[in-house]
Amino acid sequence: MKNLIKSFLIVVMLLVNSCGEGITEPEPGRRDYVWEVDEINPGYESLYLGRIWGSSPNNVWAVGSSSWSATSIWHYDGIKWETDSIPRKVDPFAVFGLLPNEVWLGNANNTIWKYNGRSWYQFGEYAIESSYDNMVINYMDGISRDNIYAVGGFMRINSYHSKALIMKFNGIEWSFINIPQTDVVFTVVAVEPGSNILIIGGMVFDPKGFIAKVYCWDGKELKEIFSSLGGWTFVVRLGNEIFISHSSQIYKYSDKKLTLWMDNSGKGINGNIICGRSRNDFFIGGNNGIYHFNGKDCVVIYKTNLTIERGVIVRDNVFFIGIDYFNGKNYILHGKLK
């Protein structure tokens, strides 16, 4: 009997230890970055970079809408940023990849493009319903190369009405996912590891003001889990966890629900989470520039008046898009840990 009880206690102890390993607190993020700033010069063209992705510190892509398509795609090789100045049928609103020779470009002109390690080419052009004028892809995310998602909307010119869309790449082709008709434009998506549930941020264009939304899609049900008049939401995966930022609040996603995780009201930290490695190591926008949270406190890690659009972390490097809207200039802020 004693041996049976002892065996039972050992099993319980092992289970408790294994559960504890699953919720290990992430290490505090470091702040000893060395910074440099590069201006992206499109010549006389009007360029507004909006998305950035990279596979390594020597392979980073930044894209945005430009008055000339030849200046809308920029690449960093570890030394300098440059564009190949080739005109293409692109209007980039999303860039994402899992491999350096398989990078996807979502556009506002019904197309998806792909970089194969040598050049960009149009992967597909997609038919839209006659009641809409164009299709825009605003964001992409995925965990494996045969399970990548794109979100956006079907748009009407001179109208507040739109229709949400989700597309999936199955390793061979992109196709539309059949979802309930929803009058919202999806703006961002994060795939939850394990469950493969999509957590999606969106915007309703209403004459009274923009309405920020968050949905989750489990393959069967599109469930609204957040709605707020004013501002916008950003969804980000930090490690294996999903967080949503809106105004000064940060919410944690779990089991198709959001719970308030951090309230930065009155602290001047009113931007969205830009990017991060974990819940104890992420960057967020604020009144004085880019703030960093290390699990204990939020401090300004880079002071700037630029509007920080997006960022990406690659190994010990972080890259941010900074826009000077008043002067129409684009910058890349590059931080590297010592």
Short mmCIF file of N, CA, C and O in Angstrom, two decimals, residues 205-280:
data_model
loop_
_atom_site.label_atom_id
_atom_site.label_comp_id
_atom_site.label_asym_id
_atom_site.label_seq_id
_atom_site.Cartn_x
_atom_site.Cartn_y
_atom_site.Cartn_z
N PHE A 205 -16.01 51.34 -41.02
CA PHE A 205 -16.01 52.74 -41.45
C PHE A 205 -17.43 53.28 -41.31
O PHE A 205 -18.31 52.99 -42.13
N ASP A 206 -17.64 54.06 -40.27
CA ASP A 206 -18.96 54.59 -39.96
C ASP A 206 -18.92 56.12 -40.05
O ASP A 206 -17.93 56.73 -39.64
N PRO A 207 -19.97 56.77 -40.58
CA PRO A 207 -19.97 58.24 -40.67
C PRO A 207 -19.75 58.92 -39.31
O PRO A 207 -19.25 60.04 -39.24
N LYS A 208 -20.11 58.24 -38.23
CA LYS A 208 -19.96 58.83 -36.89
C LYS A 208 -18.55 58.63 -36.33
O LYS A 208 -18.20 59.21 -35.30
N GLY A 209 -17.78 57.80 -36.98
CA GLY A 209 -16.42 57.52 -36.50
C GLY A 209 -16.05 56.07 -36.71
O GLY A 209 -16.92 55.21 -36.84
N PHE A 210 -14.77 55.80 -36.74
CA PHE A 210 -14.32 54.42 -36.92
C PHE A 210 -14.65 53.58 -35.68
O PHE A 210 -14.56 54.04 -34.55
N ILE A 211 -15.02 52.33 -35.93
CA ILE A 211 -15.30 51.39 -34.85
C ILE A 211 -14.27 50.27 -34.92
O ILE A 211 -14.17 49.57 -35.93
N ALA A 212 -13.49 50.12 -33.85
CA ALA A 212 -12.48 49.08 -33.79
C ALA A 212 -13.12 47.77 -33.37
O ALA A 212 -13.94 47.72 -32.45
N LYS A 213 -12.72 46.67 -34.03
CA LYS A 213 -13.29 45.36 -33.77
C LYS A 213 -12.18 44.32 -33.60
O LYS A 213 -11.09 44.46 -34.14
N VAL A 214 -12.52 43.24 -32.88
CA VAL A 214 -11.68 42.05 -32.83
C VAL A 214 -12.58 40.84 -32.94
O VAL A 214 -13.64 40.77 -32.29
N TYR A 215 -12.17 39.89 -33.80
CA TYR A 215 -12.93 38.65 -34.01
C TYR A 215 -11.99 37.46 -33.81
O TYR A 215 -10.76 37.61 -33.87
N CYS A 216 -12.59 36.31 -33.60
CA CYS A 216 -11.81 35.07 -33.70
C CYS A 216 -12.55 34.12 -34.65
O CYS A 216 -13.78 34.09 -34.70
N TRP A 217 -11.77 33.40 -35.44
CA TRP A 217 -12.30 32.48 -36.45
C TRP A 217 -11.69 31.11 -36.20
O TRP A 217 -10.47 30.94 -36.25
N ASP A 218 -12.55 30.12 -35.91
CA ASP A 218 -12.08 28.78 -35.60
C ASP A 218 -12.30 27.80 -36.74
O ASP A 218 -12.14 26.59 -36.57
N GLY A 219 -12.64 28.32 -37.90
CA GLY A 219 -12.92 27.47 -39.05
C GLY A 219 -14.40 27.25 -39.27
O GLY A 219 -14.83 26.80 -40.34
N LYS A 220 -15.20 27.58 -38.25
CA LYS A 220 -16.65 27.41 -38.36
C LYS A 220 -17.41 28.67 -37.96
O LYS A 220 -18.39 29.03 -38.60
N GLU A 221 -16.95 29.33 -36.91
CA GLU A 221 -17.67 30.49 -36.37
C GLU A 221 -16.77 31.72 -36.38
O GLU A 221 -15.61 31.67 -35.96
N LEU A 222 -17.32 32.84 -36.87
CA LEU A 222 -16.66 34.13 -36.78
C LEU A 222 -17.29 34.86 -35.60
O LEU A 222 -18.41 35.35 -35.69
N LYS A 223 -16.56 34.95 -34.51
CA LYS A 223 -17.11 35.48 -33.27
C LYS A 223 -16.50 36.84 -32.95
O LYS A 223 -15.28 36.98 -32.87
N GLU A 224 -17.36 37.84 -32.74
CA GLU A 224 -16.87 39.15 -32.33
C GLU A 224 -16.60 39.12 -30.83
O GLU A 224 -17.45 38.76 -30.03
N ILE A 225 -15.38 39.54 -30.44
CA ILE A 225 -15.02 39.52 -29.02
C ILE A 225 -14.62 40.89 -28.49
O ILE A 225 -14.32 41.04 -27.30
N PHE A 226 -14.63 41.92 -29.37
CA PHE A 226 -14.29 43.27 -28.91
C PHE A 226 -14.86 44.27 -29.89
O PHE A 226 -14.83 44.06 -31.11
N SER A 227 -15.36 45.41 -29.35
CA SER A 227 -15.85 46.50 -30.19
C SER A 227 -15.72 47.80 -29.40
O SER A 227 -16.07 47.86 -28.22
N SER A 228 -15.20 48.84 -30.06
CA SER A 228 -15.04 50.12 -29.39
C SER A 228 -15.05 51.25 -30.42
O SER A 228 -14.39 51.16 -31.45
N LEU A 229 -15.81 52.30 -30.14
CA LEU A 229 -15.87 53.46 -31.02
C LEU A 229 -14.60 54.27 -30.84
O LEU A 229 -14.24 54.66 -29.73
N GLY A 230 -13.91 54.51 -31.93
CA GLY A 230 -12.68 55.30 -31.90
C GLY A 230 -11.44 54.45 -31.75
O GLY A 230 -11.47 53.37 -31.16
N GLY A 231 -10.35 54.94 -32.29
CA GLY A 231 -9.08 54.22 -32.22
C GLY A 231 -9.07 53.02 -33.15
O GLY A 231 -9.94 52.85 -34.01
N TRP A 232 -8.08 52.16 -32.96
CA TRP A 232 -7.99 50.95 -33.75
C TRP A 232 -7.32 49.88 -32.88
O TRP A 232 -6.72 50.17 -31.86
N THR A 233 -7.45 48.66 -33.31
CA THR A 233 -6.86 47.56 -32.55
C THR A 233 -5.70 46.96 -33.33
O THR A 233 -5.68 46.98 -34.56
N PHE A 234 -4.75 46.42 -32.59
CA PHE A 234 -3.65 45.67 -33.21
C PHE A 234 -3.51 44.35 -32.49
O PHE A 234 -3.53 44.30 -31.25
N VAL A 235 -3.39 43.29 -33.25
CA VAL A 235 -3.26 41.94 -32.71
C VAL A 235 -1.84 41.47 -32.96
O VAL A 235 -1.31 41.61 -34.06
N VAL A 236 -1.20 40.91 -31.94
CA VAL A 236 0.19 40.50 -32.07
C VAL A 236 0.42 39.20 -31.30
O VAL A 236 -0.17 38.98 -30.24
N ARG A 237 1.25 38.34 -31.86
CA ARG A 237 1.65 37.12 -31.18
C ARG A 237 2.99 37.36 -30.52
O ARG A 237 3.98 37.69 -31.17
N LEU A 238 3.02 37.22 -29.18
CA LEU A 238 4.25 37.37 -28.41
C LEU A 238 4.62 36.00 -27.87
O LEU A 238 3.98 35.51 -26.94
N GLY A 239 5.61 35.37 -28.48
CA GLY A 239 5.89 33.98 -28.14
C GLY A 239 4.73 33.12 -28.63
O GLY A 239 4.39 33.15 -29.82
N ASN A 240 4.11 32.39 -27.72
CA ASN A 240 2.94 31.58 -28.07
C ASN A 240 1.65 32.18 -27.56
O ASN A 240 0.61 31.51 -27.55
N GLU A 241 1.69 33.44 -27.13
CA GLU A 241 0.50 34.11 -26.59
C GLU A 241 0.05 35.21 -27.53
O GLU A 241 0.85 35.83 -28.23
N ILE A 242 -1.26 35.49 -27.51
CA ILE A 242 -1.84 36.53 -28.35
C ILE A 242 -2.30 37.69 -27.49
O ILE A 242 -3.00 37.49 -26.48
N PHE A 243 -1.93 38.90 -27.92
CA PHE A 243 -2.33 40.10 -27.20
C PHE A 243 -2.97 41.09 -28.17
O PHE A 243 -2.62 41.12 -29.35
N ILE A 244 -3.89 41.87 -27.65
CA ILE A 244 -4.58 42.89 -28.43
C ILE A 244 -4.39 44.22 -27.74
O ILE A 244 -4.62 44.34 -26.52
N SER A 245 -3.95 45.23 -28.46
CA SER A 245 -3.80 46.57 -27.89
C SER A 245 -4.80 47.50 -28.54
O SER A 245 -5.07 47.45 -29.73
N HIS A 246 -5.39 48.35 -27.68
CA HIS A 246 -6.35 49.35 -28.14
C HIS A 246 -6.24 50.56 -27.23
O HIS A 246 -6.40 50.44 -26.01
N SER A 247 -5.94 51.71 -27.82
CA SER A 247 -5.75 52.93 -27.05
C SER A 247 -4.67 52.67 -25.99
O SER A 247 -3.56 52.28 -26.32
N SER A 248 -5.00 52.84 -24.71
CA SER A 248 -4.01 52.63 -23.65
C SER A 248 -4.13 51.27 -22.99
O SER A 248 -3.43 51.01 -22.00
N GLN A 249 -5.00 50.42 -23.50
CA GLN A 249 -5.23 49.13 -22.87
C GLN A 249 -4.62 47.98 -23.68
O GLN A 249 -4.62 48.02 -24.92
N ILE A 250 -4.13 46.98 -22.97
CA ILE A 250 -3.64 45.75 -23.59
C ILE A 250 -4.45 44.59 -23.03
O ILE A 250 -4.60 44.46 -21.81
N TYR A 251 -4.99 43.78 -23.94
CA TYR A 251 -5.81 42.63 -23.55
C TYR A 251 -5.09 41.34 -23.93
O TYR A 251 -4.38 41.29 -24.93
N LYS A 252 -5.31 40.32 -23.14
CA LYS A 252 -4.76 39.00 -23.44
C LYS A 252 -5.88 38.11 -23.95
O LYS A 252 -6.98 38.08 -23.38
N TYR A 253 -5.59 37.41 -25.03
CA TYR A 253 -6.57 36.49 -25.63
C TYR A 253 -6.41 35.10 -25.05
O TYR A 253 -5.29 34.60 -24.89
N SER A 254 -7.54 34.46 -24.75
CA SER A 254 -7.55 33.07 -24.32
C SER A 254 -8.95 32.51 -24.48
O SER A 254 -9.92 33.13 -24.02
N ASP A 255 -9.05 31.38 -25.16
CA ASP A 255 -10.31 30.65 -25.26
C ASP A 255 -11.46 31.54 -25.76
O ASP A 255 -12.54 31.59 -25.17
N LYS A 256 -11.20 32.26 -26.84
CA LYS A 256 -12.20 33.10 -27.50
C LYS A 256 -12.72 34.24 -26.62
O LYS A 256 -13.83 34.72 -26.79
N LYS A 257 -11.89 34.68 -25.69
CA LYS A 257 -12.24 35.81 -24.82
C LYS A 257 -11.01 36.70 -24.63
O LYS A 257 -9.87 36.26 -24.77
N LEU A 258 -11.28 37.98 -24.29
CA LEU A 258 -10.23 38.92 -23.97
C LEU A 258 -10.34 39.34 -22.51
O LEU A 258 -11.45 39.57 -22.01
N THR A 259 -9.22 39.42 -21.83
CA THR A 259 -9.19 39.95 -20.48
C THR A 259 -8.17 41.08 -20.42
O THR A 259 -7.10 40.99 -21.05
N LEU A 260 -8.50 42.13 -19.69
CA LEU A 260 -7.58 43.27 -19.57
C LEU A 260 -6.32 42.82 -18.87
O LEU A 260 -6.35 42.30 -17.75
N TRP A 261 -5.18 43.02 -19.51
CA TRP A 261 -3.89 42.56 -19.00
C TRP A 261 -3.04 43.71 -18.48
O TRP A 261 -2.32 43.57 -17.51
N MET A 262 -3.13 44.87 -19.13
CA MET A 262 -2.36 46.04 -18.72
C MET A 262 -3.11 47.30 -19.10
O MET A 262 -3.63 47.40 -20.22
N ASP A 263 -3.18 48.26 -18.18
CA ASP A 263 -3.84 49.54 -18.43
C ASP A 263 -2.81 50.65 -18.29
O ASP A 263 -2.28 50.89 -17.21
N ASN A 264 -2.50 51.31 -19.40
CA ASN A 264 -1.50 52.37 -19.41
C ASN A 264 -2.11 53.76 -19.41
O ASN A 264 -1.44 54.73 -19.79
N SER A 265 -3.35 53.89 -19.01
CA SER A 265 -4.04 55.18 -19.01
C SER A 265 -3.25 56.20 -18.17
O SER A 265 -2.80 55.90 -17.06
N GLY A 266 -3.09 57.39 -18.73
CA GLY A 266 -2.42 58.46 -18.02
C GLY A 266 -0.91 58.38 -18.02
O GLY A 266 -0.24 59.21 -17.40
N LYS A 267 -0.34 57.40 -18.73
CA LYS A 267 1.11 57.23 -18.75
C LYS A 267 1.74 57.69 -20.05
O LYS A 267 2.96 57.59 -20.22
N GLY A 268 0.92 58.18 -20.98
CA GLY A 268 1.46 58.60 -22.28
C GLY A 268 1.77 57.44 -23.20
O GLY A 268 2.38 57.62 -24.25
N ILE A 269 1.37 56.23 -22.80
CA ILE A 269 1.60 55.03 -23.62
C ILE A 269 0.26 54.66 -24.23
O ILE A 269 -0.53 53.90 -23.66
N ASN A 270 -0.02 55.23 -25.38
CA ASN A 270 -1.35 55.07 -25.97
C ASN A 270 -1.29 54.50 -27.38
O ASN A 270 -2.26 54.57 -28.13
N GLY A 271 -0.16 53.91 -27.73
CA GLY A 271 -0.03 53.31 -29.05
C GLY A 271 -0.26 51.81 -28.98
O GLY A 271 -0.51 51.23 -27.92
N ASN A 272 -0.15 51.19 -30.14
CA ASN A 272 -0.31 49.74 -30.20
C ASN A 272 1.01 49.04 -29.97
O ASN A 272 2.09 49.61 -30.18
N ILE A 273 0.94 47.77 -29.53
CA ILE A 273 2.15 46.96 -29.46
C ILE A 273 2.71 46.84 -30.88
O ILE A 273 1.99 46.47 -31.81
N ILE A 274 3.97 47.17 -31.06
CA ILE A 274 4.56 47.17 -32.39
C ILE A 274 5.07 45.78 -32.75
O ILE A 274 4.79 45.25 -33.82
N CYS A 275 5.83 45.19 -31.85
CA CYS A 275 6.36 43.84 -32.04
C CYS A 275 7.00 43.41 -30.73
O CYS A 275 7.20 44.22 -29.82
N GLY A 276 7.34 42.13 -30.60
CA GLY A 276 7.97 41.67 -29.38
C GLY A 276 8.34 40.20 -29.45
O GLY A 276 7.90 39.46 -30.33
N ARG A 277 9.15 39.79 -28.48
CA ARG A 277 9.56 38.39 -28.38
C ARG A 277 8.68 37.60 -27.42
O ARG A 277 8.49 36.40 -27.59
N SER A 278 8.19 38.29 -26.38
CA SER A 278 7.36 37.65 -25.36
C SER A 278 6.61 38.74 -24.61
O SER A 278 6.80 39.94 -24.86
N ARG A 279 5.78 38.32 -23.64
CA ARG A 279 5.04 39.31 -22.85
C ARG A 279 5.96 40.10 -21.93
O ARG A 279 5.54 41.11 -21.35
N ASN A 280 7.21 39.67 -21.78
CA ASN A 280 8.19 40.40 -20.99
C ASN A 280 9.26 41.06 -21.85
O ASN A 280 10.33 41.43 -21.34
#
